[in-house]
PDB file of C-alpha atoms in Angstrom:
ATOM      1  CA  UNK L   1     -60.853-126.010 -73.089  1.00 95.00           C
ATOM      2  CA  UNK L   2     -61.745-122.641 -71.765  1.00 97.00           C
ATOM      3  CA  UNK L   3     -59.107-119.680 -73.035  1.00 98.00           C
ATOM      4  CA  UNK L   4     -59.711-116.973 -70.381  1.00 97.00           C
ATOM      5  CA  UNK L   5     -58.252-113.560 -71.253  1.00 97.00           C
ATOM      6  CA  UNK L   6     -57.701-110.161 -69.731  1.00 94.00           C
ATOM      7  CA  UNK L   7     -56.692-106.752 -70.955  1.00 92.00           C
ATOM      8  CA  UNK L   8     -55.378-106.584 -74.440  1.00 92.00           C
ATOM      9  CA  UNK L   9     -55.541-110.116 -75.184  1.00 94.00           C
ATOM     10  CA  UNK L  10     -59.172-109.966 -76.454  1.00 96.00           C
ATOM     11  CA  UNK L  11     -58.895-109.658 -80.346  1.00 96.00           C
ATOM     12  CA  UNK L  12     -56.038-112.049 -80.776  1.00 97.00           C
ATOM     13  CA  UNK L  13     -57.563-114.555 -78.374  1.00 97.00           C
ATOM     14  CA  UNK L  14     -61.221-113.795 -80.308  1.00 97.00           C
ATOM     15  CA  UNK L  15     -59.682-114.660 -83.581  1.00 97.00           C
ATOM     16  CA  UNK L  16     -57.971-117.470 -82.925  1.00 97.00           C
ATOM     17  CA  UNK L  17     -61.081-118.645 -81.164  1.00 97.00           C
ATOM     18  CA  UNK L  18     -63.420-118.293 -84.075  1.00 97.00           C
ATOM     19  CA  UNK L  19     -61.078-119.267 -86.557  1.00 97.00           C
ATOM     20  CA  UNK L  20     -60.877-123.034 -84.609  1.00 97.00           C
ATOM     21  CA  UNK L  21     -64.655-123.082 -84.508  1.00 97.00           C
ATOM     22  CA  UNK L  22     -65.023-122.632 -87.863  1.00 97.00           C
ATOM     23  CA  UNK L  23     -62.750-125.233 -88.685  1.00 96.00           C
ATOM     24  CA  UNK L  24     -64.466-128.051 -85.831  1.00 95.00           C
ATOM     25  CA  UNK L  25     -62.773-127.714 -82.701  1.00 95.00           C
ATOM     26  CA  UNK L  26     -64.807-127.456 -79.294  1.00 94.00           C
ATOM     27  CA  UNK L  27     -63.092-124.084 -77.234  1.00 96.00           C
ATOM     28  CA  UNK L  28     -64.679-121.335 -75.169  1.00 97.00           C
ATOM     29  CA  UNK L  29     -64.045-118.177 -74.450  1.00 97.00           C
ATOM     30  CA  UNK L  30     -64.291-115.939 -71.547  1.00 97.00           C
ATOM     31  CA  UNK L  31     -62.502-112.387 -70.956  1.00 97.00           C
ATOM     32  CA  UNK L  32     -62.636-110.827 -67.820  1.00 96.00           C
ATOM     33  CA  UNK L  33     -63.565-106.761 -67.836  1.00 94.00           C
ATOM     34  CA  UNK L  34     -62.592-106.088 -64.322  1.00 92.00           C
ATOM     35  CA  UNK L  35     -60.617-108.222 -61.485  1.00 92.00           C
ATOM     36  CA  UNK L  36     -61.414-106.901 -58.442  1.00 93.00           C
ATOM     37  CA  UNK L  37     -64.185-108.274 -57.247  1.00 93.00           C
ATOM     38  CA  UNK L  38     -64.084-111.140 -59.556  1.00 94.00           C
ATOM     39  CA  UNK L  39     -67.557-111.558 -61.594  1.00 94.00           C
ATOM     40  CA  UNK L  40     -69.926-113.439 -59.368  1.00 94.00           C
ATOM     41  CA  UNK L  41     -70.059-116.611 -61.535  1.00 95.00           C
ATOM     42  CA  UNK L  42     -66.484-116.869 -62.254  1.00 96.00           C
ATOM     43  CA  UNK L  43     -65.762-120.153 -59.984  1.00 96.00           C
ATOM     44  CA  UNK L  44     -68.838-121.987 -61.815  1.00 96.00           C
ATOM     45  CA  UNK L  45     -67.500-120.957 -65.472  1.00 96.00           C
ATOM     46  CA  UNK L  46     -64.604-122.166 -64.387  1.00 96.00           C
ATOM     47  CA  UNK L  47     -64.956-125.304 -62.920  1.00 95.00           C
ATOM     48  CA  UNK L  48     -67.240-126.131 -65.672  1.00 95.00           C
ATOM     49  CA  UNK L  49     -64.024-127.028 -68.031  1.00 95.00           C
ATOM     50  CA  UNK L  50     -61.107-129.743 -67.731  1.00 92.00           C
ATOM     51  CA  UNK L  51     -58.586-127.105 -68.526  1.00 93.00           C
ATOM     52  CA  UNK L  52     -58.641-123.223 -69.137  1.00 97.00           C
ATOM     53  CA  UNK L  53     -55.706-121.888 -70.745  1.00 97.00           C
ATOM     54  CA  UNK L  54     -54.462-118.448 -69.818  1.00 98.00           C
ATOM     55  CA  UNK L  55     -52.479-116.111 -72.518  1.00 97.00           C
ATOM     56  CA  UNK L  56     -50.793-113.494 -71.051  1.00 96.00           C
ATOM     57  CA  UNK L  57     -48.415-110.423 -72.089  1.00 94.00           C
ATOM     58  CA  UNK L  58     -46.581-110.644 -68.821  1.00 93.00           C
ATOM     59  CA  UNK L  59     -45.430-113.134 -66.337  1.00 94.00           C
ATOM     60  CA  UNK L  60     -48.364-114.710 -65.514  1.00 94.00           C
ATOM     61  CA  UNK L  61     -50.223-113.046 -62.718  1.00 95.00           C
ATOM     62  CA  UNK L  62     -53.617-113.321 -63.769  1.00 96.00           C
ATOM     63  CA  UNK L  63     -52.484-117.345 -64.168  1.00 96.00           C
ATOM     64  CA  UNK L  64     -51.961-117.505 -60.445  1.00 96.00           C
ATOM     65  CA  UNK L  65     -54.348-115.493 -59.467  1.00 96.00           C
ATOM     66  CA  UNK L  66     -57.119-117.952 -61.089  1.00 97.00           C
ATOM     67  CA  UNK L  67     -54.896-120.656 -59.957  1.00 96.00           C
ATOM     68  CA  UNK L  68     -55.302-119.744 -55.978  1.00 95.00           C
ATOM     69  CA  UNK L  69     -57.967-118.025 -56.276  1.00 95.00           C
ATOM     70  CA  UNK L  70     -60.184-121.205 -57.223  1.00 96.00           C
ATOM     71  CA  UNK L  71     -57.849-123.756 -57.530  1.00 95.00           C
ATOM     72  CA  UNK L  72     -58.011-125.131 -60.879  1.00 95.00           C
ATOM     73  CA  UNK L  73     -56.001-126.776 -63.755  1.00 90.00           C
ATOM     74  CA  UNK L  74     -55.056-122.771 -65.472  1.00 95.00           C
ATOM     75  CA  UNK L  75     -52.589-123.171 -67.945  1.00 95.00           C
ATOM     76  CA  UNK L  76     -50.534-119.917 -68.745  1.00 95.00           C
ATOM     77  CA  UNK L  77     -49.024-119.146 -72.046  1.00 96.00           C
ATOM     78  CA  UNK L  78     -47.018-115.897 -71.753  1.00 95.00           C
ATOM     79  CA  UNK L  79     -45.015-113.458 -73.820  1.00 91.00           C
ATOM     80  CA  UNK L  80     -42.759-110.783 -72.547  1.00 91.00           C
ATOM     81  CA  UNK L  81     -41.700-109.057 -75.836  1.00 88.00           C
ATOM     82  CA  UNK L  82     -43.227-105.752 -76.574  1.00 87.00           C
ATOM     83  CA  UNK L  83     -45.344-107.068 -78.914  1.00 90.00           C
ATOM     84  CA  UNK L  84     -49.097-108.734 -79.087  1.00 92.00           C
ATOM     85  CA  UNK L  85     -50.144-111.855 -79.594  1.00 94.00           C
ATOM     86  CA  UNK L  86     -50.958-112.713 -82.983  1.00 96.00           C
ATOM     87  CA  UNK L  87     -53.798-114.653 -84.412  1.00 96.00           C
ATOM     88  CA  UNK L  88     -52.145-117.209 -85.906  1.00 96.00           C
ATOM     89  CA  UNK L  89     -50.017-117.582 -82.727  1.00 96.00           C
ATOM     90  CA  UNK L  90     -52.877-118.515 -80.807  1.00 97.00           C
ATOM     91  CA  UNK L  91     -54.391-120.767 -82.970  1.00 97.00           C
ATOM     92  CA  UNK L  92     -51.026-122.748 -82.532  1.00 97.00           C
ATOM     93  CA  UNK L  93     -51.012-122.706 -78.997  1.00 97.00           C
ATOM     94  CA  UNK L  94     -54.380-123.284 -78.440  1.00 97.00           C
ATOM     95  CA  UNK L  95     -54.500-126.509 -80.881  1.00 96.00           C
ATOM     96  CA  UNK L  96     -51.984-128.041 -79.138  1.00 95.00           C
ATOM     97  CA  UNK L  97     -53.736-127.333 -75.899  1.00 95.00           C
ATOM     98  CA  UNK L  98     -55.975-129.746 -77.055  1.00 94.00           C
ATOM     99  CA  UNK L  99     -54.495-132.077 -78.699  1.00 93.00           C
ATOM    100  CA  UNK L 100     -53.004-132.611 -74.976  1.00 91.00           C
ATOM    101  CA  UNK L 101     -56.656-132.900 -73.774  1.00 88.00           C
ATOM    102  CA  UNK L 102     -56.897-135.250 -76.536  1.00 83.00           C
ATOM    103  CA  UNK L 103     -53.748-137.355 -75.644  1.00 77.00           C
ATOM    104  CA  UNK L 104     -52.453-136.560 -79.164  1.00 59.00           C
ATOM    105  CA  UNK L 105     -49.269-134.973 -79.524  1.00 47.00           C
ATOM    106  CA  UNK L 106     -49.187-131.670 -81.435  1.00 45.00           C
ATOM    107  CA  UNK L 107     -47.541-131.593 -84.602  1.00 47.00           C
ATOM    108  CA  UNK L 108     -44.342-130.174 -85.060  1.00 43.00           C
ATOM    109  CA  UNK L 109     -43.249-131.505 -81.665  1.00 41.00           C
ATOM    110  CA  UNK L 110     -43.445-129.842 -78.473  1.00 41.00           C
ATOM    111  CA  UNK L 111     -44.582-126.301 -78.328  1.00 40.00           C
ATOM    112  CA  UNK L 112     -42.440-124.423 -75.750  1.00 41.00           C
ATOM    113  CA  UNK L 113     -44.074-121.596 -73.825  1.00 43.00           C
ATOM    114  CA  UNK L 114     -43.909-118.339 -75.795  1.00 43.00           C
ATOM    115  CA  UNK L 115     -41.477-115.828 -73.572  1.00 39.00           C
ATOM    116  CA  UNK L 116     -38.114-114.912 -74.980  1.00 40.00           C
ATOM    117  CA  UNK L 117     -36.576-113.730 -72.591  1.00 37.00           C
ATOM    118  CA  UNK L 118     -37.803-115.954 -69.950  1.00 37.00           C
ATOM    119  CA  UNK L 119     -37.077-119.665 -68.687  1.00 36.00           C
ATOM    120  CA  UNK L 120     -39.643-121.987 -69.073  1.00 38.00           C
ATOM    121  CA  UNK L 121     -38.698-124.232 -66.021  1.00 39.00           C
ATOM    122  CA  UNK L 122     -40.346-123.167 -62.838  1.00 39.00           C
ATOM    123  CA  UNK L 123     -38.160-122.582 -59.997  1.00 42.00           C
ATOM    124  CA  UNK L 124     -36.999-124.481 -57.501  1.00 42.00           C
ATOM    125  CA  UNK L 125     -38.849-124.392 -54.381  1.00 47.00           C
ATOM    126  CA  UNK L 126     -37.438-123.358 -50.860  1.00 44.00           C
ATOM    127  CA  UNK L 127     -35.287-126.133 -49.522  1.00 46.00           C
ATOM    128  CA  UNK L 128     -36.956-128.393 -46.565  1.00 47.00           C
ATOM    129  CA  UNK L 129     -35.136-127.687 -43.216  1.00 46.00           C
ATOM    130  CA  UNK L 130     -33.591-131.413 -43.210  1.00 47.00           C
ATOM    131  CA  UNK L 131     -32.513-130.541 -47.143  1.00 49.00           C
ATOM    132  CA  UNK L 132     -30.377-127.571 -45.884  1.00 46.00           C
ATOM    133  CA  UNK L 133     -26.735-128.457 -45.766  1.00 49.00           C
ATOM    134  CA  UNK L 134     -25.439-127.267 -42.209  1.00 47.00           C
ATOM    135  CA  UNK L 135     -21.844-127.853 -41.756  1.00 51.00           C
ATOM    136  CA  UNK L 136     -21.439-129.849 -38.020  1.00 53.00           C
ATOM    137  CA  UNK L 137     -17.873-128.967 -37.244  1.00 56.00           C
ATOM    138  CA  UNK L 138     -17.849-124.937 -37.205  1.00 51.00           C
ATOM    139  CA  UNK L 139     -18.664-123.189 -34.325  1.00 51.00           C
ATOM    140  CA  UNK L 140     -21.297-120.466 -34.536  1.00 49.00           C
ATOM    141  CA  UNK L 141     -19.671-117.015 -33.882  1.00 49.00           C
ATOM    142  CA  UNK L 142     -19.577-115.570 -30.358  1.00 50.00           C
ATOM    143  CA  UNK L 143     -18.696-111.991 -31.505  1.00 48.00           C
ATOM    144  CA  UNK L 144     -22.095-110.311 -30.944  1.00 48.00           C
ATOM    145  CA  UNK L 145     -20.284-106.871 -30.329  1.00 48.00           C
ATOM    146  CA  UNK L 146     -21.686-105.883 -34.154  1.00 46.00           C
ATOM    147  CA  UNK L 147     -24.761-106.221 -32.877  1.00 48.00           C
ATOM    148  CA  UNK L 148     -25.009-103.149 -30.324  1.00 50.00           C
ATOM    149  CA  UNK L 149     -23.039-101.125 -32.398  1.00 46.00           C
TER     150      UNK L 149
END
């Protein structure tokens, strides 16, 4: 597991790192200083790991950016409060992160993703042309007189 930060995230996402080192666990870090361009060896790094998790104090962007940038398995944990991340709240998140690698649930049951005042369900995506409901018996307006108006 790769945590890949940005920003302010660094000494939460440091601490939390060390802190499951020290007590056996196998994650990496990497923190990006800049971007735009990305560092040159930033698709190798990561590519090199099964899953990088992503904490963010926002919506996500730098999430998708990784995501379509270089199309891997980026996992974004965000938080839209005010606040920072804590320590302790990364250690959480991160330890369940992989005991998912691991196929072992995390204790304490499912850990839901960290915004408050967002929904964790992504949205729907735009309806198919087939899935759009068109209704077949009314007639499509003649009255273009609006239009020239």
């Amino acid at each position: 597991l790769l945590v890949l930060g940005w920003g302010s995230t660094f000494g939460p996402i440091s601490a939390a790192v060390r802190q499951l080192r020290e007590s056996g666990l196998s994650v990496a870090q990497a923190h990006l200083r800049y971007l735009n361009p990305m560092p040159a060896n930033t698709a190798d790094v990561l590519r090199s790991y099964r899953r990088i998790l992503i904490p963010e104090m926002n919506m996500g962007q730098l999430s998708l950016l990784i995501r379509g940038t270089y199309l891997v398995d980026a996992q974004s944990y965000t938080r839209v409060r005010g606040l920072p991340f804590s320590s302790a709240e990364l250690v959480e998140v991160i330890a369940a992160e992989l005991a998912q690698l691991d196929g072992v649930a995390p204790q304490g049951g499912e850990l839901q993703n960290g915004a408050d005042d967002v929904p964790t369900a992504s949205p729907a995506p735009f309806p198919q042309a087939d899935e759009v409901p068109v209704p077949a018996d009314e007639p499509i307006p003649a009255d273009t007189s609006s239009v020239n108006a």
